[in-house]
mmCIF file of C-alpha atoms in Angstrom:
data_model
loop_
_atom_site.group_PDB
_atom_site.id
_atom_site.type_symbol
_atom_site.label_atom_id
_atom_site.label_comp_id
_atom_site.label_asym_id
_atom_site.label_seq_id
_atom_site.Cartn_x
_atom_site.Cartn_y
_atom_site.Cartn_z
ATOM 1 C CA UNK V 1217 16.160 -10.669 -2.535
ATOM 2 C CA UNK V 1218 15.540 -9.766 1.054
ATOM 3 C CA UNK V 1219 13.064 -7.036 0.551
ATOM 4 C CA UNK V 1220 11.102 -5.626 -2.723
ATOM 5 C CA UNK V 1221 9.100 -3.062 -3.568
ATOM 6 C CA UNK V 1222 5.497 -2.605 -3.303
ATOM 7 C CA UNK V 1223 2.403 -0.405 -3.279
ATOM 8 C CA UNK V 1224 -0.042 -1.348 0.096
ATOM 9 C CA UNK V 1225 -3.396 0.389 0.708
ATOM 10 C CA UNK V 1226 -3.113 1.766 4.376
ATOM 11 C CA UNK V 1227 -6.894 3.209 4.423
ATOM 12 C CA UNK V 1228 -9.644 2.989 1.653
ATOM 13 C CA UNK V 1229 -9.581 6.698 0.029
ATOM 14 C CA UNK V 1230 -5.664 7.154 0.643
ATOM 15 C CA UNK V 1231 -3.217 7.104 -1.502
ATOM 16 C CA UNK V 1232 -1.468 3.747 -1.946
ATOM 17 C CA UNK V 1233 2.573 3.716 -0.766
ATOM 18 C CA UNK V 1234 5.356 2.939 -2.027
ATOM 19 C CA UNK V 1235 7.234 0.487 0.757
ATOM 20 C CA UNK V 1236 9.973 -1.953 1.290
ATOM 21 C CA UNK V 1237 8.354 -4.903 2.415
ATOM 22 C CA UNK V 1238 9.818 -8.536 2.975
ATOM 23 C CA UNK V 1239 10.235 -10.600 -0.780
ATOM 24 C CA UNK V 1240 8.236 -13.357 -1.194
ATOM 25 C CA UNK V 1241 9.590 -17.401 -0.640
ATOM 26 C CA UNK V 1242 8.145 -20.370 -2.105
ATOM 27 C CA UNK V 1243 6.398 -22.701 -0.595
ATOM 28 C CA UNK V 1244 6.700 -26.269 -1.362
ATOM 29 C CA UNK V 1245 3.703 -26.169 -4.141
ATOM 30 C CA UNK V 1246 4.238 -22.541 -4.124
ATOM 31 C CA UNK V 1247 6.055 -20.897 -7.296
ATOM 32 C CA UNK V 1248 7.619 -16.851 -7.585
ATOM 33 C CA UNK V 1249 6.807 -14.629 -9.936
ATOM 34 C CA UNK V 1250 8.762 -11.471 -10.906
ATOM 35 C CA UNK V 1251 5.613 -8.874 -11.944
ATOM 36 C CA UNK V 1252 6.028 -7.647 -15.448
ATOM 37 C CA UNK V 1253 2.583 -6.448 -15.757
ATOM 38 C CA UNK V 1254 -0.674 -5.710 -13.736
ATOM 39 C CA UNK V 1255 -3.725 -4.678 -15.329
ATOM 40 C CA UNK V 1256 -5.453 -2.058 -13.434
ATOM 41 C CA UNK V 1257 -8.991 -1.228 -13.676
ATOM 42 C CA UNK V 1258 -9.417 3.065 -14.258
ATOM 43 C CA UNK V 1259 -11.808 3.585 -11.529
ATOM 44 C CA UNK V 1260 -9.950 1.315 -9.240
ATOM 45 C CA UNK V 1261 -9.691 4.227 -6.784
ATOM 46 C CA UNK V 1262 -13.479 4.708 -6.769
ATOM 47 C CA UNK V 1263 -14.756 1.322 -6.696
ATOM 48 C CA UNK V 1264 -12.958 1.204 -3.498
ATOM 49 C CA UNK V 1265 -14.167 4.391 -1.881
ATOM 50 C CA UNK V 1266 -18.043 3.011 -2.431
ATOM 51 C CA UNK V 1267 -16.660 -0.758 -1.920
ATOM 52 C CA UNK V 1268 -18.594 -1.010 1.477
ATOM 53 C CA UNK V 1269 -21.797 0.230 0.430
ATOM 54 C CA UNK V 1270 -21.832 -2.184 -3.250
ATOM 55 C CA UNK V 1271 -20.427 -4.761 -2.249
ATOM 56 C CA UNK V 1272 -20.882 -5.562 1.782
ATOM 57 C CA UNK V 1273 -20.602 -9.126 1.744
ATOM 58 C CA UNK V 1274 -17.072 -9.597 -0.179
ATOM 59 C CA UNK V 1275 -14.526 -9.037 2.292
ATOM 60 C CA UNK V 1276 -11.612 -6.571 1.039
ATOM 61 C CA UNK V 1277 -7.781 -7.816 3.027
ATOM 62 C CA UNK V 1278 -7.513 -6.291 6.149
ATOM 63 C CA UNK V 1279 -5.163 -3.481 5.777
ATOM 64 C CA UNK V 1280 -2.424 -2.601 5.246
ATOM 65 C CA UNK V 1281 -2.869 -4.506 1.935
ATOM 66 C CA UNK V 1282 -1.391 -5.205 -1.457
ATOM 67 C CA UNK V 1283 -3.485 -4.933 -4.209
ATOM 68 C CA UNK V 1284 -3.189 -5.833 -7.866
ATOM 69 C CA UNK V 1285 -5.901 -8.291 -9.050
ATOM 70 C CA UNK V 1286 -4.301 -9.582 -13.164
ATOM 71 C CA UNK V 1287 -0.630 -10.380 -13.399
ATOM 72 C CA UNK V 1288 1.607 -11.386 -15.855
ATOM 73 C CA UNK V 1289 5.419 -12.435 -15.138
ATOM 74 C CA UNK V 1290 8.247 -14.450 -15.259
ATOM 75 C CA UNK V 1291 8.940 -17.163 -12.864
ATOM 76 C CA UNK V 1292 11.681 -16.306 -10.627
ATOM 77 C CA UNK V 1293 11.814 -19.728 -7.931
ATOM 78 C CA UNK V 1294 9.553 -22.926 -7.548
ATOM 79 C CA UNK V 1295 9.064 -25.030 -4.473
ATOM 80 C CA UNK V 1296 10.343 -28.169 -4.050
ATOM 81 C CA UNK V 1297 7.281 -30.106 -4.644
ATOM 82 C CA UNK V 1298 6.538 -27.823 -7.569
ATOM 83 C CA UNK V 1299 5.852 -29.846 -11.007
ATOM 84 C CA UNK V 1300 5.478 -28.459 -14.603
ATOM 85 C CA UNK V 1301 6.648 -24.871 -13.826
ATOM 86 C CA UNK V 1302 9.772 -23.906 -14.143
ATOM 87 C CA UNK V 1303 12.169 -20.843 -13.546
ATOM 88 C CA UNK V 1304 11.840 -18.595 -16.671
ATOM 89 C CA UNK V 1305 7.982 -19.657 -17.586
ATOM 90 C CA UNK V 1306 6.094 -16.672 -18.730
ATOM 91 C CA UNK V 1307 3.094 -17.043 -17.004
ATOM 92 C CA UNK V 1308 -0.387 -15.467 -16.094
ATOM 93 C CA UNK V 1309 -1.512 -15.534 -12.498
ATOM 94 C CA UNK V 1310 -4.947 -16.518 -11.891
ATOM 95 C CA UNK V 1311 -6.142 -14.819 -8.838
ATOM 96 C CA UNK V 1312 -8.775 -16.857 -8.177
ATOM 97 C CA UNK V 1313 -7.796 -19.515 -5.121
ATOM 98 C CA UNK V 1314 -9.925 -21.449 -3.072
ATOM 99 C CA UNK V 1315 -8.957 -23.999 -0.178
ATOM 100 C CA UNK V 1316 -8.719 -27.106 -2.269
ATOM 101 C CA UNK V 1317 -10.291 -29.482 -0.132
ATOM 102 C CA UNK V 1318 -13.936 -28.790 -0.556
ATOM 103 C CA UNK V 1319 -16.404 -30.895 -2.527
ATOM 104 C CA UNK V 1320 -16.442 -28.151 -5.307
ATOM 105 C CA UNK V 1321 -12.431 -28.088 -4.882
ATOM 106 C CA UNK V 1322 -11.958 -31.332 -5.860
ATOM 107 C CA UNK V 1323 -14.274 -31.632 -8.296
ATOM 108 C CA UNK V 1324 -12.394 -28.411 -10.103
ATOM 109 C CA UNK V 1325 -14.683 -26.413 -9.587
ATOM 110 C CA UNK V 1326 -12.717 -23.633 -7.757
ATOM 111 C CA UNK V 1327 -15.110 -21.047 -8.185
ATOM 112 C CA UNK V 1328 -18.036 -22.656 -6.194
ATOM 113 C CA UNK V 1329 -16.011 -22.935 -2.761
ATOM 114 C CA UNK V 1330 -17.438 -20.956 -0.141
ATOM 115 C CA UNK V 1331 -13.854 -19.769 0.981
ATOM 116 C CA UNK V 1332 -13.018 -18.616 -2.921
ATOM 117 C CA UNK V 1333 -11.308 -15.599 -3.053
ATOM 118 C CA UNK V 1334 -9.349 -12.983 -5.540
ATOM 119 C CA UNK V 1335 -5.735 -12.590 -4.544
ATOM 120 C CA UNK V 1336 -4.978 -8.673 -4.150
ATOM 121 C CA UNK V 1337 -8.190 -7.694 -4.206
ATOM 122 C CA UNK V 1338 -11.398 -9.431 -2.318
ATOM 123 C CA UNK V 1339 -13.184 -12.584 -0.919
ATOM 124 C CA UNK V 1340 -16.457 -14.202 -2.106
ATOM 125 C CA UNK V 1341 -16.173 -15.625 2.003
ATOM 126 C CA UNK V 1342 -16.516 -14.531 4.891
ATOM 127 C CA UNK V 1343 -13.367 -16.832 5.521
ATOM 128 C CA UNK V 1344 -11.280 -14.947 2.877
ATOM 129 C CA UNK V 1345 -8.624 -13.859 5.441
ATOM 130 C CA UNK V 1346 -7.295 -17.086 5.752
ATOM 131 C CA UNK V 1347 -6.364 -17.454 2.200
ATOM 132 C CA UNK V 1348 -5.209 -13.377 2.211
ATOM 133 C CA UNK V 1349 -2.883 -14.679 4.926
ATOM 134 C CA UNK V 1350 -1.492 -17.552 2.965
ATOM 135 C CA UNK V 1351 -1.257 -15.726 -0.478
ATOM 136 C CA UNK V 1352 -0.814 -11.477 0.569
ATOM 137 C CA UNK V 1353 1.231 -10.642 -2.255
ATOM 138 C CA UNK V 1354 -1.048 -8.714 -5.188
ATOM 139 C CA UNK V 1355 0.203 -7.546 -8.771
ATOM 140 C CA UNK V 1356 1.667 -3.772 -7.391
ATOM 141 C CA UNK V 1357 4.880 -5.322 -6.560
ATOM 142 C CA UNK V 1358 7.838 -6.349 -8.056
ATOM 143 C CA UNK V 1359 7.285 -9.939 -7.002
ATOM 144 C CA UNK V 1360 4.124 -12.412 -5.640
ATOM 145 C CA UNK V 1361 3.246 -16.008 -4.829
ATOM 146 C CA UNK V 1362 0.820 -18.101 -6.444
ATOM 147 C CA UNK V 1363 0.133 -21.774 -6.052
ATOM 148 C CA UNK V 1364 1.459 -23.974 -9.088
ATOM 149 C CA UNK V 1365 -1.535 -24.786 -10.123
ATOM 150 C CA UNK V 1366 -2.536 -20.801 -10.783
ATOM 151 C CA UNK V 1367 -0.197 -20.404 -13.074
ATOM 152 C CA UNK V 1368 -0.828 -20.139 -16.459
ATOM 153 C CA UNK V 1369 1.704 -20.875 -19.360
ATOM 154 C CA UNK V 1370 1.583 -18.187 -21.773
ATOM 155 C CA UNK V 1371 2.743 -18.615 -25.339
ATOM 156 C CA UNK V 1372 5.810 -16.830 -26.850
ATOM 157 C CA UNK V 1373 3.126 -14.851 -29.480
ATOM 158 C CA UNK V 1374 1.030 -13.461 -26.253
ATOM 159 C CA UNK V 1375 2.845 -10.450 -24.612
ATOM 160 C CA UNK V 1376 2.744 -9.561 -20.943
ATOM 161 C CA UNK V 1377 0.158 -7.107 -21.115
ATOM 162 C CA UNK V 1378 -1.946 -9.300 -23.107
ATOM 163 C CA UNK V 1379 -1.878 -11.798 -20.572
ATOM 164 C CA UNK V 1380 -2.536 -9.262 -18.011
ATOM 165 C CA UNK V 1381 -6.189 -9.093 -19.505
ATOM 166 C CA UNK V 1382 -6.966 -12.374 -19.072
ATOM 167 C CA UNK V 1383 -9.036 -11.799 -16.092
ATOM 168 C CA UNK V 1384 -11.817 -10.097 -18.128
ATOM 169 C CA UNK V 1385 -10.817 -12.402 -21.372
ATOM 170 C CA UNK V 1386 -11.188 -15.283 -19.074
ATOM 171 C CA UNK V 1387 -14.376 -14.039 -17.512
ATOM 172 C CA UNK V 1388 -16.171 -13.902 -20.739
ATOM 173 C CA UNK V 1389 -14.667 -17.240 -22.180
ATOM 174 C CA UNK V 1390 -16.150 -19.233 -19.166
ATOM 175 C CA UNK V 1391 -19.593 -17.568 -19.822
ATOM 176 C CA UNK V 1392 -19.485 -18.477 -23.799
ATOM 177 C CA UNK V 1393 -18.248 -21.863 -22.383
ATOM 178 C CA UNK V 1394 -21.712 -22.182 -20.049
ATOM 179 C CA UNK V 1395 -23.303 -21.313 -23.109
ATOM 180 C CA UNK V 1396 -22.304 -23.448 -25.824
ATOM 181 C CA UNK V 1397 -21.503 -21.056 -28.083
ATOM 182 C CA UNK V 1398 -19.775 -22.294 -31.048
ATOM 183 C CA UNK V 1399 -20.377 -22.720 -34.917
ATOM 184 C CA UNK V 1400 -23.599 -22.254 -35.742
ATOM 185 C CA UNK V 1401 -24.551 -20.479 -32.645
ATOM 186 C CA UNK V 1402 -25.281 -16.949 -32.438
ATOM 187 C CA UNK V 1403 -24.807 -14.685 -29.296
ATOM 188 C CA UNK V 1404 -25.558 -10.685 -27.857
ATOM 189 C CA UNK V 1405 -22.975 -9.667 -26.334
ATOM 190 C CA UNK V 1406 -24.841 -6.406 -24.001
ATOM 191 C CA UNK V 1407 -22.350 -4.205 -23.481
ATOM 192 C CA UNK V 1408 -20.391 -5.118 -26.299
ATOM 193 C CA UNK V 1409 -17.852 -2.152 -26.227
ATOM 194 C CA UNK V 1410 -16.583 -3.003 -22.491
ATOM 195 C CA UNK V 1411 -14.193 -4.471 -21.172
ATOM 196 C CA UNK V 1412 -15.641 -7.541 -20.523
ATOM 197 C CA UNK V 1413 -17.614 -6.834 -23.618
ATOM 198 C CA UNK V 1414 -14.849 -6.692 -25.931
ATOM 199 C CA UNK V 1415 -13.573 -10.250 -24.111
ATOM 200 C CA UNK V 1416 -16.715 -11.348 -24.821
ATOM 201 C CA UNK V 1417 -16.585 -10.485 -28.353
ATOM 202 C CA UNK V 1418 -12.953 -11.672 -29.097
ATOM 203 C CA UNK V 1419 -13.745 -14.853 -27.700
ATOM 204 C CA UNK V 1420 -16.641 -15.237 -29.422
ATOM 205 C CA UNK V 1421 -14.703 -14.565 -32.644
ATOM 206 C CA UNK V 1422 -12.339 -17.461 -31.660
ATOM 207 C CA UNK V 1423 -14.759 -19.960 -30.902
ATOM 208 C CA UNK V 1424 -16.602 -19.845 -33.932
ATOM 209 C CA UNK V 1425 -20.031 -18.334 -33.308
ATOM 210 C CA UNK V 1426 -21.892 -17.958 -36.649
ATOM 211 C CA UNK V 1427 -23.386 -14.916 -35.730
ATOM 212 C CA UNK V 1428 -22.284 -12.058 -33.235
ATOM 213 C CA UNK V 1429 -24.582 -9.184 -32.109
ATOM 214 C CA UNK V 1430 -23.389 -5.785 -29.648
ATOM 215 C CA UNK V 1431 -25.027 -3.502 -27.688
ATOM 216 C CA UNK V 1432 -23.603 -0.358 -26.068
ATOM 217 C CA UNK V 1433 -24.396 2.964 -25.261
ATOM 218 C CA UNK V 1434 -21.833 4.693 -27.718
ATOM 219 C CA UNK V 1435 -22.700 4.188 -31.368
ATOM 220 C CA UNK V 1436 -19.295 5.416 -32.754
ATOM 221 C CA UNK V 1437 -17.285 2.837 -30.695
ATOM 222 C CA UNK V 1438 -20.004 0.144 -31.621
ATOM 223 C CA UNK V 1439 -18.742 0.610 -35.325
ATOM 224 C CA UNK V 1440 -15.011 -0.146 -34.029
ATOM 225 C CA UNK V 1441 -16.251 -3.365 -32.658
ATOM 226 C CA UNK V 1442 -18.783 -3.892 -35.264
ATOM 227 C CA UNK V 1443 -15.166 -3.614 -37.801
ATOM 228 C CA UNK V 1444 -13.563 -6.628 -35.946
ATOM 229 C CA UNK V 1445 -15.170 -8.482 -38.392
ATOM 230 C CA UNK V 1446 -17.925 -6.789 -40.238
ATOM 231 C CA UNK V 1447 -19.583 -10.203 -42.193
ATOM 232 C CA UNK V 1448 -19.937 -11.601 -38.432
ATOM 233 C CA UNK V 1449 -20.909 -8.931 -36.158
ATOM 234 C CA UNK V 1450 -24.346 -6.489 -35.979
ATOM 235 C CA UNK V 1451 -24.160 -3.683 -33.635
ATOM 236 C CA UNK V 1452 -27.236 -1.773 -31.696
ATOM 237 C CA UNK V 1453 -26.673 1.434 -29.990
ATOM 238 C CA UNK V 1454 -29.013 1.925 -26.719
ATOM 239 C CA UNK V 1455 -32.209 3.558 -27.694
ATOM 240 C CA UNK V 1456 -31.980 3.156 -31.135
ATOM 241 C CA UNK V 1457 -35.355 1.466 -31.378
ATOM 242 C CA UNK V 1458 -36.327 -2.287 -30.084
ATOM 243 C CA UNK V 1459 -33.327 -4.293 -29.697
ATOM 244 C CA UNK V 1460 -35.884 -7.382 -30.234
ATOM 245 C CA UNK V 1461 -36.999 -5.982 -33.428
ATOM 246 C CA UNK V 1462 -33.251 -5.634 -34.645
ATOM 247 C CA UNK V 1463 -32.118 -9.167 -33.870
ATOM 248 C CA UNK V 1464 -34.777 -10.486 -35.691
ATOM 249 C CA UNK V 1465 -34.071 -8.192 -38.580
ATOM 250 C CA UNK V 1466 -30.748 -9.524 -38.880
ATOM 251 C CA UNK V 1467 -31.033 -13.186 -37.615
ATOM 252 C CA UNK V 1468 -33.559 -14.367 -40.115
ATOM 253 C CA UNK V 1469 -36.519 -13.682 -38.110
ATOM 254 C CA UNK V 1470 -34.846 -15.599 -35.293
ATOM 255 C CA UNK V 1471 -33.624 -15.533 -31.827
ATOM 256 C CA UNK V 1472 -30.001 -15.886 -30.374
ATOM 257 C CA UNK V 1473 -29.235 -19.200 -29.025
ATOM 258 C CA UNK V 1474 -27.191 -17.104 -25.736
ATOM 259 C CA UNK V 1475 -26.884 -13.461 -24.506
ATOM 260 C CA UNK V 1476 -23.850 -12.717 -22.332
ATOM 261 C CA UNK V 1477 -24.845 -9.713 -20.369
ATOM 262 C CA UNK V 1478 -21.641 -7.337 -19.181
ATOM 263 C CA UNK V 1479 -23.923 -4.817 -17.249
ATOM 264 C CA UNK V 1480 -22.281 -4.008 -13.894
ATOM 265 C CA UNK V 1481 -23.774 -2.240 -11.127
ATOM 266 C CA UNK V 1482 -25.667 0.837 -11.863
ATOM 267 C CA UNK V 1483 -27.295 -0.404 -14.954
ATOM 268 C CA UNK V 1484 -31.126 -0.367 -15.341
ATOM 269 C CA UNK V 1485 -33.159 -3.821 -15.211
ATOM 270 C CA UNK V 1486 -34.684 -2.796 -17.863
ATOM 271 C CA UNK V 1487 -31.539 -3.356 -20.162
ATOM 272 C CA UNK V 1488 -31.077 -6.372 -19.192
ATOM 273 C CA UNK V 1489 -34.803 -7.789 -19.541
ATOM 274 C CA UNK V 1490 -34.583 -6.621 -23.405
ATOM 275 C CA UNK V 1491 -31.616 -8.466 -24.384
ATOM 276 C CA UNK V 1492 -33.601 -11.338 -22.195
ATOM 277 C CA UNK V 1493 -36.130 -10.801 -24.815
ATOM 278 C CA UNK V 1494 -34.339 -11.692 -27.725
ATOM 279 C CA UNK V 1495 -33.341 -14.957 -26.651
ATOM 280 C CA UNK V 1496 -34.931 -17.827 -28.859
ATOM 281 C CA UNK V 1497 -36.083 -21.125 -27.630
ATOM 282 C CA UNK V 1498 -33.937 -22.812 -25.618
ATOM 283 C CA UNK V 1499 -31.786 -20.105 -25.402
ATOM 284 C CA UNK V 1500 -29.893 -19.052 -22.118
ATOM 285 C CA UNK V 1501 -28.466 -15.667 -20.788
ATOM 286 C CA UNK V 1502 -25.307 -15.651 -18.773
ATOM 287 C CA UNK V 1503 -24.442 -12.930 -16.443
ATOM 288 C CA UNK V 1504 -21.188 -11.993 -15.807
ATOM 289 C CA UNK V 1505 -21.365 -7.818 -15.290
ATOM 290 C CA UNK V 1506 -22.583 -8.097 -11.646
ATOM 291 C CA UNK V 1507 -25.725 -5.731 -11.945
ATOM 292 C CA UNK V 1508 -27.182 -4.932 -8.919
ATOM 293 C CA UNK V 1509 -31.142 -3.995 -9.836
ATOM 294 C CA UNK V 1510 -33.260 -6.444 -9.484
ATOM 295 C CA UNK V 1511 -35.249 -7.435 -12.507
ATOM 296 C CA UNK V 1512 -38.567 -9.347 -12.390
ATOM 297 C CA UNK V 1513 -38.713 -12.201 -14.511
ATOM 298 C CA UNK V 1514 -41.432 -14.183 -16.565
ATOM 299 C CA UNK V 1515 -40.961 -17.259 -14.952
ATOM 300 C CA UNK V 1516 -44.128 -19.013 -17.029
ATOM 301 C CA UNK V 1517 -42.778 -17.885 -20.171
ATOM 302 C CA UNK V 1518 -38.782 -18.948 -19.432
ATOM 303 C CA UNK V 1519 -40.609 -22.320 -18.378
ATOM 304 C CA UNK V 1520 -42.473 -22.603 -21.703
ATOM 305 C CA UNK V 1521 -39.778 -21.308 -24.057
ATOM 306 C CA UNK V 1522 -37.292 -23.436 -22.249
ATOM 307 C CA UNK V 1523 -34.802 -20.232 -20.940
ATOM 308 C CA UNK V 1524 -32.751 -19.575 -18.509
ATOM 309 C CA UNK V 1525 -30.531 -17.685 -16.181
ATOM 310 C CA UNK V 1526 -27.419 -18.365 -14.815
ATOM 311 C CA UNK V 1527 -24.683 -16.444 -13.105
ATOM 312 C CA UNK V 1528 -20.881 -17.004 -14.131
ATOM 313 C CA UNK V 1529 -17.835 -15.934 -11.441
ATOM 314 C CA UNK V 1530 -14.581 -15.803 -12.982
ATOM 315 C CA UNK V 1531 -12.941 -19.163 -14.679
ATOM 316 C CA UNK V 1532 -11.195 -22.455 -13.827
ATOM 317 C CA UNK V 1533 -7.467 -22.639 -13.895
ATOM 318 C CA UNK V 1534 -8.433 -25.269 -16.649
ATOM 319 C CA UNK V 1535 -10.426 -23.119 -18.871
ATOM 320 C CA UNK V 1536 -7.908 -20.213 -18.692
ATOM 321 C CA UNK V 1537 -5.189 -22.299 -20.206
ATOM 322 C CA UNK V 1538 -7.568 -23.194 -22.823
ATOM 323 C CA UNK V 1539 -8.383 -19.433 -23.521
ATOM 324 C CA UNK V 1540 -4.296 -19.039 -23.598
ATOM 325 C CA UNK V 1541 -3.703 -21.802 -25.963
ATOM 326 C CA UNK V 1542 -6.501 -20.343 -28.119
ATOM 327 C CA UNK V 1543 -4.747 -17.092 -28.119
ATOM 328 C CA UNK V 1544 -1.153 -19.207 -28.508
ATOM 329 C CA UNK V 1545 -2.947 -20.748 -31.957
ATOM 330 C CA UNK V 1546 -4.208 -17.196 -33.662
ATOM 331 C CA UNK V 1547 -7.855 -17.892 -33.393
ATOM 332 C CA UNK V 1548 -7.975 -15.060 -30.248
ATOM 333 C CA UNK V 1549 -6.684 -12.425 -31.590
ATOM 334 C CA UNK V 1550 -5.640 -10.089 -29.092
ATOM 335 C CA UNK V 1551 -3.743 -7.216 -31.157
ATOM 336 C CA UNK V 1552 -6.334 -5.053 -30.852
ATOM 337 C CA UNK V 1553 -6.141 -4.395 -27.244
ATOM 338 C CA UNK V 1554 -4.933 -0.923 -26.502
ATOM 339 C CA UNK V 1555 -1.572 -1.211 -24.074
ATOM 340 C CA UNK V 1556 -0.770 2.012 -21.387
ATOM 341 C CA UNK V 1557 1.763 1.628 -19.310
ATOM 342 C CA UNK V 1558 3.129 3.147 -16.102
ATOM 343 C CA UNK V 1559 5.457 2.332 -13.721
ATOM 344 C CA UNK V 1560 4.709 1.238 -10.487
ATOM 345 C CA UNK V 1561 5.933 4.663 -8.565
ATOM 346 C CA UNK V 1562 3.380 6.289 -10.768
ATOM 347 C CA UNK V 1563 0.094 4.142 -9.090
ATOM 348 C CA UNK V 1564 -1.500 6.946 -7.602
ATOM 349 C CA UNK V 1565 -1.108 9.437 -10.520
ATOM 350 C CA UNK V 1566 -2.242 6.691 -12.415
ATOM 351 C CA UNK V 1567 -5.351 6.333 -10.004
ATOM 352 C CA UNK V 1568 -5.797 9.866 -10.066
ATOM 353 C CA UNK V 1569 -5.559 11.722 -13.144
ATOM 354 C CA UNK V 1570 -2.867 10.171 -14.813
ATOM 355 C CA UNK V 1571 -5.056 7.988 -17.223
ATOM 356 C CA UNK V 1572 -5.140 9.069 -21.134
ATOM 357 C CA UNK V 1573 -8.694 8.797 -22.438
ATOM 358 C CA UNK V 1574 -9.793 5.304 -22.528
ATOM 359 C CA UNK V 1575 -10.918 3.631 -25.820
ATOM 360 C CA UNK V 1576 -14.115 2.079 -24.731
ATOM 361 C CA UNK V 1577 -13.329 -1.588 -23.654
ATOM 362 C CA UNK V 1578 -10.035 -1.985 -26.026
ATOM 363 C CA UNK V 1579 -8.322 0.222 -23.528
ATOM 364 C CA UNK V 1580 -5.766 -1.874 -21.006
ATOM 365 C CA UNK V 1581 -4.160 -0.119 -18.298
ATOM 366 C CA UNK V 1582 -0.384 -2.031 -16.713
ATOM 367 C CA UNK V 1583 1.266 -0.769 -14.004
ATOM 368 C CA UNK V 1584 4.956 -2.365 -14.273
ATOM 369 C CA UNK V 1585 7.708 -2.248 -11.452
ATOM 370 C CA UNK V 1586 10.116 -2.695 -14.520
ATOM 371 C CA UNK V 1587 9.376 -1.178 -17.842
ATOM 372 C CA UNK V 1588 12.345 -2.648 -19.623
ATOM 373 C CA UNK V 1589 10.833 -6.365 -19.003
ATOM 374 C CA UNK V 1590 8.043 -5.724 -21.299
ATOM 375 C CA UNK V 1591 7.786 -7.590 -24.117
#
């Protein structure tokens, strides 16, 4: 193909617009991918239109730009130097690329390179526009470039718009990973009934935490998660007395070993310091919602009870095709993810109004330039 479709931002608040532009050719570690699905996030058009005063110091593509930050597709071409990726792979695109020399780079440790940045949709640099330039192509188009090493295989039993998720799935399977959760571990997930809650949840499922516990601000969708797997998981709504009190109710009288906090920006501190407070010795609380208060914490008392803190950006290309194979081998189950999709002339309505009422975190939005590849 000599030109595609796609869906560029001209100016932050616009609509997006539909546009011939030039198709996409591999490079020689460079593969194609034909787009089957792109998760979108619902207030994708808002985020956006505040963008500049949350988030100042991650770079958006200069515009006119192609967004589109979790794909899903088929492999269409590889470059010549291209190894273990073939034409026809049903893949997942990690967005996350970096410049692969660095001392983080080469340790694979992608996320910690100061030039790391989010194909179609930001930089964690102030370098990002370099790798913008290299890699422009986002998920709102029928076709986009990824280095060989971003691309994840997918098994035949996880669909396209599964796969599409795996940006939030992934998110909160590198956090549980920081974490050690596993059998015999137990884990709050706050904000359970998110979207990166319910990753978090799913995940946890699969990796075989003992013990699961939820937070969230909706009691009646709390019970949905809580029914996931009812001998496993303990839910708290918000307000519903001390959340400390509750864990210890149901944890016999102890602790949780981690607490993966979803909370993104506009949540109080003050949620975040009590699931801090149910942490038992040792314990640790990853952070992976990108709150934006900033809570004061016991320093003397983390020292003495041995707890920490720790932030957790996206996933390794490594640890994503470990959350894949998970899903290929049932533990993940991801067949209770909610699927809506629209076709790529319908972005903006999409954007706009055209979302049906989400179901808490379960909800997954795809945008598809071809409905009929869905599978």
């Amino acid at each position: 193909m000599s030109d595609m479709l796609a869906a560029r931002l001209h100016k932050i608040g616009d609509p997006m617009m539909l546009e011939r532009v030039p198709a996409p050719e591999p490079r020689p570690t460079d593969v194609v991918v034909q787009v089957t699905a792109c998760n979108i996030v619902p207030n994708l058009k808002n985020v956006l239109a505040i963008y500049a005063e949350w988030f100042p110091y991650l770079p958006l593509p200069q515009l006119p730009a192609i967004f589109g930050l979790d794909t899903a597709g088929v492999v269409s071409q590889v470059g010549e130097r291209v190894t273990n990726v073939k034409v026809g792979d049903r893949v997942y695109i990690n967005p996350g690329i970096s410049c692969g020399g660095c001392r983080a780079c080469k340790r694979g440790q992608a996320p910690n390179c100061d030039k790391y940045t989010f194909m179609g949709y930001f930089s964690f640099g102030k370098d990002g526009q370099e790798l913008f330039d290299a890699y422009p192509y986002g998920g709102l188009g029928e076709y986009m470039t990824a280095p060989q090493e971003n691309c994840i295989k997918l098994p035949d039993s996880v669909s396209y718009e599964q796969g599409a998720r795996f940006g939030y799935l992934g998110t909160a399977y590198s956090a549980l990973k920081k974490a050690q959760v596993g059998p015999g571990k137990t884990v709050l997930i706050d904000g359970a009934s998110g979207t990166l809650g319910i990753g978090g949840v799913l995940n946890a499922l699969a990796m075989g935490a003992t013990k699961i516990f939820g937070t969230g601000r909706n009691a009646e969708l709390l019970q949905d998660v809580k029914a996931l797997a009812p001998d496993r998981i303990e839910v708290h709504a918000v307000g519903d007395g001390s959340l400390k009190d509750f864990v210890l109710e149901h944890n016999g009288g102890e602790g949780v070993d981690a607490v993966i906090s979803t909370l993104g920006p506009g949540s109080p501190k003050e949620t975040l310091l009590e699931a801090l407070s149910t942490l038992a010795r040792g314990g640790v609380l990853v952070d992976i919602g990108g709150m934006m208060e900033h809570p004061e914490l016991d320093l003397f008392h983390m020292m003495c009870s041995q707890n920490s803190v720790i932030g957790s950006l996206w996933f390794t290309n490594g640890e994503c095709q470990e959350m894949s194979d998970l899903a290929g081998s049932g533990a993940l189950d991801l067949s209770v993810l909610e699927h809506h999709v629209f076709p790529l002339e319908k972005i903006n309505e999409a954007l706009d109004d055209g979302l049906p009422a989400r179901h808490g975190g379960f909800s997954n939005f795809i945008i598809t330039p071809d409905q009929a590849l869905l599978s």
